[in-house]
Tab-separated table of C-alpha atoms in Angstrom:
chain	number	residue	atom	x	y	z
A	1	MET	CA	9.353	-3.329	24.384
A	2	LYS	CA	8.936	-0.659	21.739
A	3	TYR	CA	11.992	0.839	20.042
A	4	ASP	CA	12.578	3.752	17.693
A	5	VAL	CA	15.861	3.362	15.832
A	6	PHE	CA	16.607	6.481	13.801
A	7	ASN	CA	19.405	8.338	12.065
A	8	GLY	CA	20.582	11.415	13.968
A	9	ASP	CA	20.268	13.746	10.983
A	10	ALA	CA	17.346	15.929	9.879
A	11	ASP	CA	15.651	13.157	7.915
A	12	GLY	CA	15.823	10.575	10.700
A	13	ILE	CA	14.767	12.965	13.454
A	14	ILE	CA	11.883	14.447	11.472
A	15	ALA	CA	10.667	11.037	10.301
A	16	LEU	CA	10.279	10.015	13.939
A	17	LEU	CA	8.878	13.419	14.868
A	18	GLN	CA	5.984	12.975	12.428
A	19	LEU	CA	5.189	9.456	13.644
A	20	GLN	CA	5.164	10.565	17.265
A	21	LEU	CA	3.113	13.689	16.583
A	22	ALA	CA	0.545	11.493	14.840
A	23	ASN	CA	0.502	8.807	17.522
A	24	PRO	CA	2.456	9.569	20.722
A	25	THR	CA	4.029	6.341	21.970
A	26	GLU	CA	6.523	5.618	24.752
A	27	THR	CA	9.567	4.026	23.119
A	28	VAL	CA	13.239	3.401	23.755
A	29	LYS	CA	15.196	5.730	21.449
A	30	VAL	CA	18.288	4.418	19.675
A	31	THR	CA	20.254	6.954	17.625
A	32	GLY	CA	23.671	8.559	17.226
A	33	VAL	CA	25.705	10.800	14.961
A	34	LYS	CA	24.673	10.824	11.302
A	35	ARG	CA	27.366	8.350	10.266
A	36	ASP	CA	26.456	5.890	13.014
A	37	ILE	CA	24.165	3.855	10.772
A	38	GLN	CA	24.493	0.307	12.124
A	39	LEU	CA	22.092	1.197	14.881
A	40	LEU	CA	19.841	-1.848	14.830
A	41	LYS	CA	22.557	-3.994	16.405
A	42	LYS	CA	22.255	-1.829	19.533
A	43	VAL	CA	18.826	-3.383	20.157
A	44	THR	CA	18.534	-6.764	21.875
A	45	PRO	CA	15.239	-7.932	20.357
A	46	GLN	CA	12.796	-10.330	21.975
A	47	SER	CA	9.573	-11.941	20.826
A	48	GLY	CA	6.731	-9.445	20.778
A	49	ASP	CA	8.950	-6.358	20.569
A	50	CYS	CA	7.933	-3.627	18.113
A	51	ILE	CA	10.786	-1.831	16.354
A	52	ARG	CA	10.562	1.149	14.014
A	53	VAL	CA	13.705	1.732	11.951
A	54	LEU	CA	14.035	5.077	10.200
A	55	ASP	CA	16.562	6.408	7.703
A	56	ILE	CA	19.375	3.858	7.989
A	57	SER	CA	20.365	1.479	5.199
A	58	MET	CA	18.721	-1.938	5.444
A	59	GLU	CA	21.714	-3.451	3.674
A	60	LYS	CA	24.048	-2.152	6.388
A	61	ASN	CA	21.737	-3.534	9.118
A	62	MET	CA	20.725	-6.814	7.459
A	63	SER	CA	22.312	-9.125	10.026
A	64	ALA	CA	20.651	-7.324	12.952
A	65	LEU	CA	17.364	-7.226	11.037
A	66	HIS	CA	17.456	-11.012	10.553
A	67	ASP	CA	18.202	-11.405	14.270
A	68	ALA	CA	15.195	-9.252	15.180
A	69	LEU	CA	12.841	-11.129	12.878
A	70	THR	CA	14.151	-14.507	14.065
A	71	ALA	CA	13.603	-13.450	17.675
A	72	GLY	CA	9.956	-12.723	16.910
A	73	ALA	CA	10.041	-8.925	16.847
A	74	LYS	CA	7.873	-6.912	14.481
A	75	VAL	CA	9.862	-4.398	12.419
A	76	MET	CA	8.595	-1.375	10.502
A	77	TYR	CA	11.429	-0.240	8.241
A	78	VAL	CA	11.242	3.124	6.458
A	79	ASP	CA	14.198	4.281	4.375
A	80	HIS	CA	15.584	5.559	1.067
A	81	HIS	CA	19.149	4.216	1.218
A	82	LYS	CA	20.596	1.124	-0.456
A	83	ALA	CA	18.458	-1.751	0.800
A	84	GLY	CA	19.940	-4.971	-0.584
A	85	ASP	CA	17.585	-7.950	-0.800
A	86	ILE	CA	14.565	-7.106	1.349
A	87	PRO	CA	13.548	-10.175	3.397
A	88	ASN	CA	10.094	-11.602	2.748
A	89	HIS	CA	8.886	-12.049	6.318
A	90	ALA	CA	5.456	-11.741	7.933
A	91	ASN	CA	6.877	-9.559	10.733
A	92	LEU	CA	8.679	-7.104	8.442
A	93	PHE	CA	6.777	-4.062	7.200
A	94	PRO	CA	9.099	-2.296	4.736
A	95	HIS	CA	8.509	1.117	3.190
A	96	ILE	CA	11.570	1.547	0.991
A	97	ASP	CA	11.822	4.109	-1.821
A	98	LEU	CA	15.215	4.477	-3.515
A	99	ASP	CA	14.201	7.366	-5.761
A	100	ALA	CA	16.969	9.995	-5.688
A	101	ASN	CA	14.366	12.692	-5.002
A	102	MET	CA	12.816	10.965	-1.983
A	103	CYS	CA	13.794	10.972	1.659
A	104	THR	CA	12.539	9.009	4.654
A	105	SER	CA	10.484	11.905	6.030
A	106	LEU	CA	8.603	12.273	2.739
A	107	ILE	CA	7.825	8.535	2.815
A	108	VAL	CA	6.536	8.886	6.382
A	109	SER	CA	4.507	11.937	5.400
A	110	ASP	CA	2.793	9.904	2.683
A	111	LEU	CA	2.030	7.161	5.213
A	112	LEU	CA	0.426	9.787	7.467
A	113	ASP	CA	-1.587	11.438	4.678
A	114	LYS	CA	0.675	14.499	4.917
A	115	GLN	CA	-0.548	15.472	8.403
A	116	PHE	CA	2.764	17.143	9.213
A	117	HIS	CA	3.994	17.803	5.714
A	118	LEU	CA	5.755	21.060	6.613
A	119	TRP	CA	8.116	19.005	8.751
A	120	ALA	CA	8.702	16.582	5.858
A	121	ILE	CA	9.511	19.504	3.565
A	122	THR	CA	11.998	20.753	6.153
A	123	ALA	CA	13.659	17.331	6.163
A	124	ALA	CA	13.805	17.297	2.360
A	125	TYR	CA	15.605	20.630	2.403
A	126	GLY	CA	17.966	19.197	5.024
A	127	ASP	CA	18.690	16.235	2.762
A	128	ASN	CA	19.597	18.678	-0.043
A	129	LEU	CA	16.484	17.806	-2.060
A	130	PHE	CA	15.919	21.483	-2.784
A	131	ALA	CA	13.937	21.082	-6.019
A	132	LYS	CA	11.657	18.448	-4.471
A	133	ALA	CA	11.185	20.508	-1.311
A	134	ASP	CA	10.430	23.645	-3.323
A	135	ALA	CA	7.849	21.747	-5.387
A	136	GLU	CA	6.137	20.419	-2.252
A	137	ALA	CA	6.236	23.877	-0.655
A	138	ASP	CA	4.689	25.425	-3.770
A	139	LYS	CA	1.783	22.957	-3.568
A	140	LEU	CA	1.063	24.431	-0.120
A	141	LYS	CA	1.488	27.974	-1.470
A	142	LEU	CA	4.238	28.829	0.995
A	143	SER	CA	5.819	32.258	0.638
A	144	GLU	CA	9.445	32.680	-0.450
A	145	LEU	CA	10.276	33.711	3.121
A	146	GLN	CA	8.687	30.565	4.543
A	147	LYS	CA	10.536	28.399	2.012
A	148	SER	CA	13.857	30.011	2.899
A	149	GLN	CA	13.139	29.536	6.609
A	150	LEU	CA	12.346	25.829	6.175
A	151	LYS	CA	15.431	25.401	3.987
A	152	ALA	CA	17.587	26.970	6.689
A	153	PHE	CA	15.947	24.918	9.449
A	154	GLY	CA	16.457	21.631	7.609
A	155	THR	CA	20.061	22.553	6.930
A	156	TYR	CA	20.688	23.412	10.584
A	157	ILE	CA	19.142	20.177	11.898
A	158	ASN	CA	21.162	18.169	9.378
A	159	TYR	CA	24.333	20.070	10.288
A	160	ASN	CA	23.819	19.133	13.934
A	161	GLY	CA	24.077	15.429	13.080
A	162	TYR	CA	27.633	15.499	11.779
A	163	GLY	CA	30.556	14.584	14.020
A	164	SER	CA	32.720	11.612	14.855
A	165	GLU	CA	30.983	11.314	18.238
A	166	VAL	CA	27.995	12.841	19.973
A	167	ALA	CA	30.307	15.182	21.920
A	168	ASP	CA	31.046	17.000	18.636
A	169	LEU	CA	27.377	17.945	18.240
A	170	HIS	CA	25.557	20.940	19.695
A	171	PHE	CA	22.611	18.716	20.664
A	172	PRO	CA	22.575	14.929	21.052
A	173	PRO	CA	20.071	13.799	18.368
A	174	GLU	CA	17.590	12.434	20.909
A	175	ASP	CA	17.656	15.735	22.820
A	176	LEU	CA	17.101	17.726	19.630
A	177	TYR	CA	14.206	15.439	18.722
A	178	GLU	CA	12.651	15.967	22.165
A	179	GLN	CA	12.970	19.747	21.821
A	180	LEU	CA	11.351	19.761	18.373
A	181	LEU	CA	8.528	17.455	19.476
A	182	GLN	CA	6.766	20.372	21.204
A	183	TYR	CA	6.129	22.017	17.811
A	184	LYS	CA	3.466	20.671	15.450
A	185	SER	CA	4.924	22.826	12.678
A	186	PRO	CA	8.503	23.933	11.978
A	187	LEU	CA	7.156	27.450	11.543
A	188	ASP	CA	6.057	27.349	15.194
A	189	ALA	CA	9.662	26.603	16.194
A	190	ILE	CA	10.963	29.393	13.967
A	191	ASN	CA	8.516	31.794	15.600
A	192	ASP	CA	9.849	30.836	19.056
A	193	GLU	CA	13.039	32.818	19.658
A	194	SER	CA	14.072	30.374	22.396
A	195	SER	CA	13.931	27.337	20.079
A	196	ALA	CA	16.858	25.253	18.853
A	197	TYR	CA	16.529	26.929	15.444
A	198	TYR	CA	18.352	30.025	16.693
A	199	THR	CA	21.010	28.143	18.658
A	200	LEU	CA	21.852	26.089	15.579
A	201	GLU	CA	21.723	29.105	13.264
A	202	ARG	CA	24.415	30.923	15.242
A	203	ALA	CA	26.610	27.826	15.434
A	204	TYR	CA	26.186	26.959	11.758
A	205	LYS	CA	27.180	30.417	10.568
A	206	ALA	CA	30.263	30.459	12.798
A	207	ASP	CA	31.441	27.036	11.590
A	208	MET	CA	30.802	27.760	7.918
A	209	LYS	CA	32.842	30.945	8.209
A	210	LYS	CA	35.802	28.802	9.302
A	211	ALA	CA	35.210	26.383	6.444
A	212	ALA	CA	35.597	29.139	3.837
A	213	GLY	CA	39.380	28.711	4.036
A	214	ALA	CA	39.439	24.945	3.381
A	215	LYS	CA	42.324	23.520	1.337
A	216	VAL	CA	41.410	22.440	-2.211
A	217	LEU	CA	42.887	19.020	-3.075
A	218	HIS	CA	41.445	18.799	-6.578
A	219	ASP	CA	39.312	20.972	-8.812
A	220	CYS	CA	38.371	20.306	-12.440
A	221	ASP	CA	35.306	20.386	-14.665
A	222	THR	CA	34.171	17.043	-13.238
A	223	ALA	CA	34.769	17.254	-9.500
A	224	LYS	CA	36.041	19.285	-6.591
A	225	VAL	CA	37.597	17.831	-3.443
A	226	ILE	CA	38.462	19.841	-0.343
A	227	LEU	CA	40.281	18.954	2.879
A	228	LEU	CA	39.175	19.953	6.381
A	229	ASP	CA	41.141	19.809	9.613
A	230	ASP	CA	40.660	17.331	12.456
A	231	GLU	CA	38.558	19.746	14.504
A	232	PRO	CA	35.008	19.535	15.898
A	233	TRP	CA	33.830	22.454	13.728
A	234	ALA	CA	35.170	20.713	10.612
A	235	ARG	CA	33.413	17.451	11.446
A	236	ARG	CA	30.184	19.370	12.008
A	237	VAL	CA	30.226	21.079	8.597
A	238	SER	CA	31.498	18.108	6.550
A	239	GLY	CA	28.086	17.151	5.175
A	240	VAL	CA	26.334	20.495	4.869
A	241	LEU	CA	29.427	21.971	3.237
A	242	GLY	CA	29.191	19.266	0.563
A	243	ASN	CA	25.568	20.250	-0.013
A	244	ASP	CA	26.508	23.915	-0.187
A	245	LEU	CA	29.263	23.286	-2.719
A	246	ALA	CA	26.944	21.098	-4.807
A	247	ASN	CA	24.422	23.911	-5.048
A	248	GLN	CA	27.132	26.373	-6.076
A	249	ALA	CA	28.355	24.138	-8.936
A	250	SER	CA	25.534	21.823	-9.968
A	251	THR	CA	27.430	20.001	-12.735
A	252	LYS	CA	30.304	18.912	-10.488
A	253	ALA	CA	30.661	16.069	-8.009
A	254	HIS	CA	32.033	17.113	-4.628
A	255	GLY	CA	34.076	15.399	-1.980
A	256	VAL	CA	34.678	16.807	1.499
A	257	VAL	CA	37.597	14.996	3.126
A	258	THR	CA	38.071	15.474	6.872
A	259	SER	CA	41.117	14.311	8.808
A	260	ASN	CA	40.175	12.193	11.814
A	261	ASN	CA	41.887	10.953	14.952
A	262	LYS	CA	42.216	7.403	13.591
A	263	GLY	CA	44.965	8.204	11.106
A	264	SER	CA	42.493	8.166	8.230
A	265	TYR	CA	39.927	10.412	6.563
A	266	THR	CA	36.157	10.717	6.819
A	267	VAL	CA	34.686	11.495	3.406
A	268	SER	CA	31.369	13.021	2.353
A	269	VAL	CA	30.424	12.757	-1.338
A	270	ARG	CA	27.745	14.574	-3.326
A	271	ALA	CA	26.871	13.576	-6.877
A	272	PRO	CA	26.337	16.476	-9.298
A	273	LEU	CA	22.872	17.944	-8.865
A	274	SER	CA	22.532	17.678	-12.638
A	275	ASN	CA	23.267	13.931	-12.476
A	276	LYS	CA	22.114	12.620	-9.100
A	277	GLN	CA	23.548	9.118	-9.235
A	278	GLY	CA	26.757	7.261	-8.528
A	279	ALA	CA	27.752	8.559	-5.076
A	280	VAL	CA	27.017	5.250	-3.324
A	281	ASP	CA	28.714	3.286	-6.132
A	282	ILE	CA	31.915	5.257	-5.650
A	283	CYS	CA	31.895	5.080	-1.849
A	284	SER	CA	30.969	1.391	-1.776
A	285	LYS	CA	34.287	0.601	-3.475
A	286	PHE	CA	35.905	1.399	-0.131
A	287	ALA	CA	35.519	-0.797	2.955
A	288	THR	CA	33.534	1.622	5.141
A	289	GLY	CA	31.595	3.360	2.361
A	290	GLY	CA	27.856	3.539	1.796
A	291	GLY	CA	24.886	5.836	1.285
A	292	ARG	CA	22.551	6.546	-1.598
A	293	ALA	CA	22.721	7.569	-5.243
A	294	ALA	CA	22.917	11.331	-4.697
A	295	ALA	CA	24.849	11.463	-1.423
A	296	ALA	CA	27.188	9.002	0.234
A	297	GLY	CA	30.266	8.772	2.407
A	298	ILE	CA	33.239	6.786	3.652
A	299	ASN	CA	33.658	6.549	7.413
A	300	GLU	CA	37.355	5.658	7.411
A	301	LEU	CA	39.408	6.141	4.257
A	302	PRO	CA	43.081	5.153	4.768
A	303	GLU	CA	45.471	7.965	3.900
A	304	SER	CA	47.095	5.686	1.304
A	305	GLN	CA	43.773	5.501	-0.582
A	306	LEU	CA	43.063	9.231	-0.815
A	307	SER	CA	44.475	9.624	-4.323
A	308	ASN	CA	42.581	6.489	-5.390
A	309	PHE	CA	39.345	8.008	-4.075
A	310	ILE	CA	39.901	11.230	-6.024
A	311	THR	CA	40.650	9.221	-9.183
A	312	GLU	CA	37.436	7.206	-8.706
A	313	LEU	CA	35.357	10.337	-8.123
A	314	VAL	CA	36.721	12.220	-11.128
A	315	GLY	CA	36.652	9.165	-13.394
A	316	TYR	CA	33.085	8.176	-12.613
A	317	TYR	CA	31.585	11.392	-13.926
A	318	LYS	CA	33.848	11.940	-16.961
């Protein structure tokens, strides 16, 4: 069997998109909402299986990775999140880059000699790597309009990945991937008025309009934390809103706290754009936290620990 295990956000979807555009292969797709990162355990590996894992933390999937390697599966692992101790195994082919200005799609693009680099740039925009994406776009001499279109597209695809369950999303990640697969370039999708770009654009703008009235829990020179309601629209904007706030105030850390139906909070954290480190360190102090240096999150933060989280966030960057 061949499996593609990929994060349901812009980076995960576009990483797979590039690989499949370069070499179309029938595979079983394993994905989910953006925060569903322990995806490798959903595969029951057997000897001879080939598994590609894209844009989910190796550290968070280490047990399932060991199981796959022990079973005799071959695993290609491409990622930019916290990796832990990478196993030294003949059947593991890791491509891990923890640089704060890298994303999985850019790593894949390098592996493919930049065949579909416009898609990788779109993913970088979606991952809030605006400066990196702009630099890559400038190398290709893209116009300001094209850059703004790719930035919007990456943001919309990333926005679609947020939710507590797939039912919160406008498109299940696998369906969105399948729709985008018909376009060799993101500009082709943008030029097609029937593409997902326009569906997501309308939805994104409507949800962000609702988010403008979010309650502010804390705001100081160091950090800003806002609270969103337990509503599908709020879960959808939780990550992209953090990116938006970070770009509005580049010297501040940002936390977007969303009430959930488990009696706890889901938290999205963005390090200051002027100091892109520490987000994963803060979130990892809590049981369900993880991510990377510039952007991280906590899947279930108990209500009793909310004030502790704010203290940790503010204190880290003082």
